[in-house]
XYZ file of C-alpha atoms in Angstrom:
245
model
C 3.826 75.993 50.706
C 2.418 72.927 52.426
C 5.555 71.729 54.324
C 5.310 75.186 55.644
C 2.122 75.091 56.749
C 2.539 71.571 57.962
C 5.338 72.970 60.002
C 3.133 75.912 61.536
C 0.564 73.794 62.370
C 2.230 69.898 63.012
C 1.226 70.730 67.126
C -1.800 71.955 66.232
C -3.645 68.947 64.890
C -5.511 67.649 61.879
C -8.629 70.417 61.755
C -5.990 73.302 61.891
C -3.500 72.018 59.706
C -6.009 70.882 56.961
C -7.939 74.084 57.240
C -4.847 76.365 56.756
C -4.562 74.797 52.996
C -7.492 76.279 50.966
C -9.173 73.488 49.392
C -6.728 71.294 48.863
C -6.729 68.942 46.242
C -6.297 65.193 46.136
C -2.169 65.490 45.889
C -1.989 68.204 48.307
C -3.668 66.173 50.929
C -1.577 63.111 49.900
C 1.552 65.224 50.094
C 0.054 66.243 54.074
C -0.406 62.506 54.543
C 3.017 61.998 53.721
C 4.602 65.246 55.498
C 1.901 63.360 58.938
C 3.533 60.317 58.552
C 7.451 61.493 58.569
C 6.268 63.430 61.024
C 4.980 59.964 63.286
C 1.443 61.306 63.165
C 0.084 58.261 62.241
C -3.930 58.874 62.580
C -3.331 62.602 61.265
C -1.690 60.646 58.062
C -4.567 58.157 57.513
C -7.172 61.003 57.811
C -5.451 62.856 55.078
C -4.745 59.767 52.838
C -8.631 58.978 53.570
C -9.524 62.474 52.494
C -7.708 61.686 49.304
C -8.827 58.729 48.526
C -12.667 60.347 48.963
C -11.699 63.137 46.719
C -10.524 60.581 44.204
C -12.226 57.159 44.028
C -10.407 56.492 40.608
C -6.909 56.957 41.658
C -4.973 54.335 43.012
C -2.214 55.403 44.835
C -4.570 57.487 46.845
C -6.597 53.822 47.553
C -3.442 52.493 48.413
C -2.129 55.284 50.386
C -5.717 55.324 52.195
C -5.602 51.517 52.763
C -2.078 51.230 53.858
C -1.971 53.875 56.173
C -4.903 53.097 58.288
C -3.489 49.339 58.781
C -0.215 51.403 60.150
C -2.818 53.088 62.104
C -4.298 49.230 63.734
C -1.255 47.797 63.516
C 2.126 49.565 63.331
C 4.486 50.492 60.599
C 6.264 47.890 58.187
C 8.618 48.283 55.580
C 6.940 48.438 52.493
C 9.918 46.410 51.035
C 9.210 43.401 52.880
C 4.908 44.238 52.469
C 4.592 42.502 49.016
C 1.044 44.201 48.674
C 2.563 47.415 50.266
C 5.411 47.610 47.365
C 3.070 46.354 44.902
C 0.637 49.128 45.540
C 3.488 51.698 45.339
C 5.561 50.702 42.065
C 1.599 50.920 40.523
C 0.534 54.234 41.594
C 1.132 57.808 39.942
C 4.321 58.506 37.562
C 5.750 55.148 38.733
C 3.167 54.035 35.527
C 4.999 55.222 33.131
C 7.859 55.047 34.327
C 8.509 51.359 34.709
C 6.752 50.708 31.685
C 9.532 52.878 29.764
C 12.264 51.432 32.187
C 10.792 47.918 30.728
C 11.074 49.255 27.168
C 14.384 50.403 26.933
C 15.894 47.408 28.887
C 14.130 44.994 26.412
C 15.754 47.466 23.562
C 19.218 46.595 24.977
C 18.953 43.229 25.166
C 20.949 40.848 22.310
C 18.998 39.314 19.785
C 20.294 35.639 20.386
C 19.801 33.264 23.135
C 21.252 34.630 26.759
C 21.227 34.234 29.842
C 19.969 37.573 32.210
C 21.325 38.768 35.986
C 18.439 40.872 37.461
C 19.826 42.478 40.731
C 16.760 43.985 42.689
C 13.923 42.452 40.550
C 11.305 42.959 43.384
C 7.921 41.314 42.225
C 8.875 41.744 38.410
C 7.612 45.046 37.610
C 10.650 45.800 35.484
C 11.415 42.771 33.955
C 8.752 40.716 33.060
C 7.610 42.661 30.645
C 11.089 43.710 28.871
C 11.512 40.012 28.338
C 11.839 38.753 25.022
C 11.939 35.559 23.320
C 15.884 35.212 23.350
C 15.675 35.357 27.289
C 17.113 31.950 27.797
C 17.158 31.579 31.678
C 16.648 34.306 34.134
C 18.845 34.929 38.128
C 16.852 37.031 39.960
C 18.559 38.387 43.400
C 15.972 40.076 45.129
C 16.040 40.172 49.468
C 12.271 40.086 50.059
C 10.866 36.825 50.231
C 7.088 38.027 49.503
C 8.456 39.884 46.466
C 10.646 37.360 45.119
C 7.943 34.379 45.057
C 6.128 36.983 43.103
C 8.205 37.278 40.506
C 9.490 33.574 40.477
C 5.579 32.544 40.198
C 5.225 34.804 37.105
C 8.226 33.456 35.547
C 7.405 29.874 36.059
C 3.773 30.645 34.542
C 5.680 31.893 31.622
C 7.770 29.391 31.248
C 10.781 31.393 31.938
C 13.853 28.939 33.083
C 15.063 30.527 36.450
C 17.039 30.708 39.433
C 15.896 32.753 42.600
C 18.141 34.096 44.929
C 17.051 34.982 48.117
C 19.556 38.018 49.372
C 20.914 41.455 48.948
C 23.566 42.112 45.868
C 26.119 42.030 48.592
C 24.987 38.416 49.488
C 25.349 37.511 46.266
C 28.954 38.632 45.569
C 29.593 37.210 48.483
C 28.416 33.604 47.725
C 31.505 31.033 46.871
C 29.251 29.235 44.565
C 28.911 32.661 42.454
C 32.543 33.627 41.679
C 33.122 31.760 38.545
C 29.294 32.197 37.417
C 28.635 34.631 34.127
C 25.888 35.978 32.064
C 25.529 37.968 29.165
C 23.404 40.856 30.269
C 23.325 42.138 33.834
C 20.894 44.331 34.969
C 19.814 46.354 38.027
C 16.622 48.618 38.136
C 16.050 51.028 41.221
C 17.954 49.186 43.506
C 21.090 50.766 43.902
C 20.423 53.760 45.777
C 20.086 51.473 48.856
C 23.399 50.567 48.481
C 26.027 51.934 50.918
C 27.766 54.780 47.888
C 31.166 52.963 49.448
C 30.214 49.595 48.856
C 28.756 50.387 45.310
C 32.294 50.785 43.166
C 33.209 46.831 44.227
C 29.768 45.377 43.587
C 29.595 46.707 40.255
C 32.854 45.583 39.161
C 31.929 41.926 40.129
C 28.615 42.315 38.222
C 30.587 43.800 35.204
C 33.091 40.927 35.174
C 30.556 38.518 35.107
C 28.519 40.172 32.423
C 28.920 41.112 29.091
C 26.416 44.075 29.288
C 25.464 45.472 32.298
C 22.205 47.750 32.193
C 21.408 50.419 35.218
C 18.049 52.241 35.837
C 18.652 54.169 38.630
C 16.795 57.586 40.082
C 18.545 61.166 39.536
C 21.271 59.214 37.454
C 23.972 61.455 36.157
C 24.181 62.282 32.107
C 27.232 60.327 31.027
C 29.318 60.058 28.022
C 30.157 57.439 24.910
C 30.964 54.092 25.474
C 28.025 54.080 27.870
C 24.302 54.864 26.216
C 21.898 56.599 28.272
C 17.629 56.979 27.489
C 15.857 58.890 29.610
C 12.810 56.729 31.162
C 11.132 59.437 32.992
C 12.869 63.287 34.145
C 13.972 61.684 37.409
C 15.701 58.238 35.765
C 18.207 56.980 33.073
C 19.042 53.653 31.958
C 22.755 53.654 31.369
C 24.316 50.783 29.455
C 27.825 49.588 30.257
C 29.285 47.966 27.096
């Protein structure tokens, strides 16, 4: 109903467009902050997001949405990959709760009992995987491209006292590295990071990963149901962690 009435009204402007939805609620005028901002209505976006944020002091992803959108506003878009607080904000707010808290939980299930060493392809800031370590987490690779996000998560390993390596790149980057081709570990893992590989170029980087690993673990969005050897727990309606043994 809203991305209809956003599409009535989009030339119309922020009074009309808000008006037309009958008291919306704090997710309805986050949703028309999002449908503003595809939509390169920038100011239109932070009004709504501000709206929400007013309706709901205690939530948030409406704070962040609110806070974020009217620096776009002053200062033009980023992407939130490369916006440490940006991403940090995000993976924090709404169903992504629970959801990487679960996603945490059933890696950490998966992971062998004695002393190994862990791939983490993706690892952002952590979210994920510093709290599905456990005390047989011998030393820790973490690929992640985003420089803010990666000292993130290499400064809360080191304060744990987590041996690690950081590698600043894409998975692709990493495959392609000389000094990687005769490296192994015993559990590989990659959580939400996947989809924003090329489907083409997927097939080959998750052979290397799965010759290099004796378990490889996937959380991934709208992940397909699949059958024995592979394992799959549901983390949230929209994701699956599916374990390649």
């Amino acid at each position: 109903m809203l991305k209809r009435i956003w599409d009535r009204h989009r030339a119309a402007g922020l009074d009309e467009a808000a008006a037309a939805a009958a008291a919306p609620s704090p997710e309805e005028l986050c949703y028309l902050a999002m449908l503003a901002f595809a939509d390169e209505r920038t100011a239109d976006a932070a009004a709504f997001a501000a709206r929400a944020a007013e309706a709901s002091p205690g939530d948030p992803l409406f704070r962040a949405a609110a806070a974020h959108l009217a620096r776009v506003g002053r200062e033009g878009k980023r992407n939130v990959y490369v916006s440490a607080e940006g991403f940090a904000a995000f993976i924090r707010g709404g169903g992504n709760v629970p959801l990487y808290r679960e996603t945490s939980a059933a890696l950490a299930g998966q992971y062998p009992e004695a002393p190994f060493d862990l791939l983490d392809i993706g690892a952002g800031d952590g979210m994920a995987l510093l709290p599905a370590l456990t005390p047989a987490v011998r030393r820790v690779t973490v690929v992640e491209p985003a420089a803010p996000l990666l000292e993130r998560c290499a400064a809360a390993l080191s304060a744990r006292g987590v041996g690690f390596e950081a590698f600043s790149g894409r998975f692709q980057d990493l495959a392609a590295d000389p000094a990687m081709a005769s490296r192994s570990w015993a559990v590989a893992q990659a959580t939400f990071c996947l989809h924003a590989i090329a489907p083409a170029e997927r097939p080959a980087l998750l052979r290397w990963a799965r010759a290099r690993c004796d378990l490889l673990l996937i959380a991934e969005f709208d992940a397909p149901r699949m059958d024995e050897p592979s394992l799959t727990g549901s983390t949230s309606s929209s994701a699956q962690l599916a374990r390649g043994g």
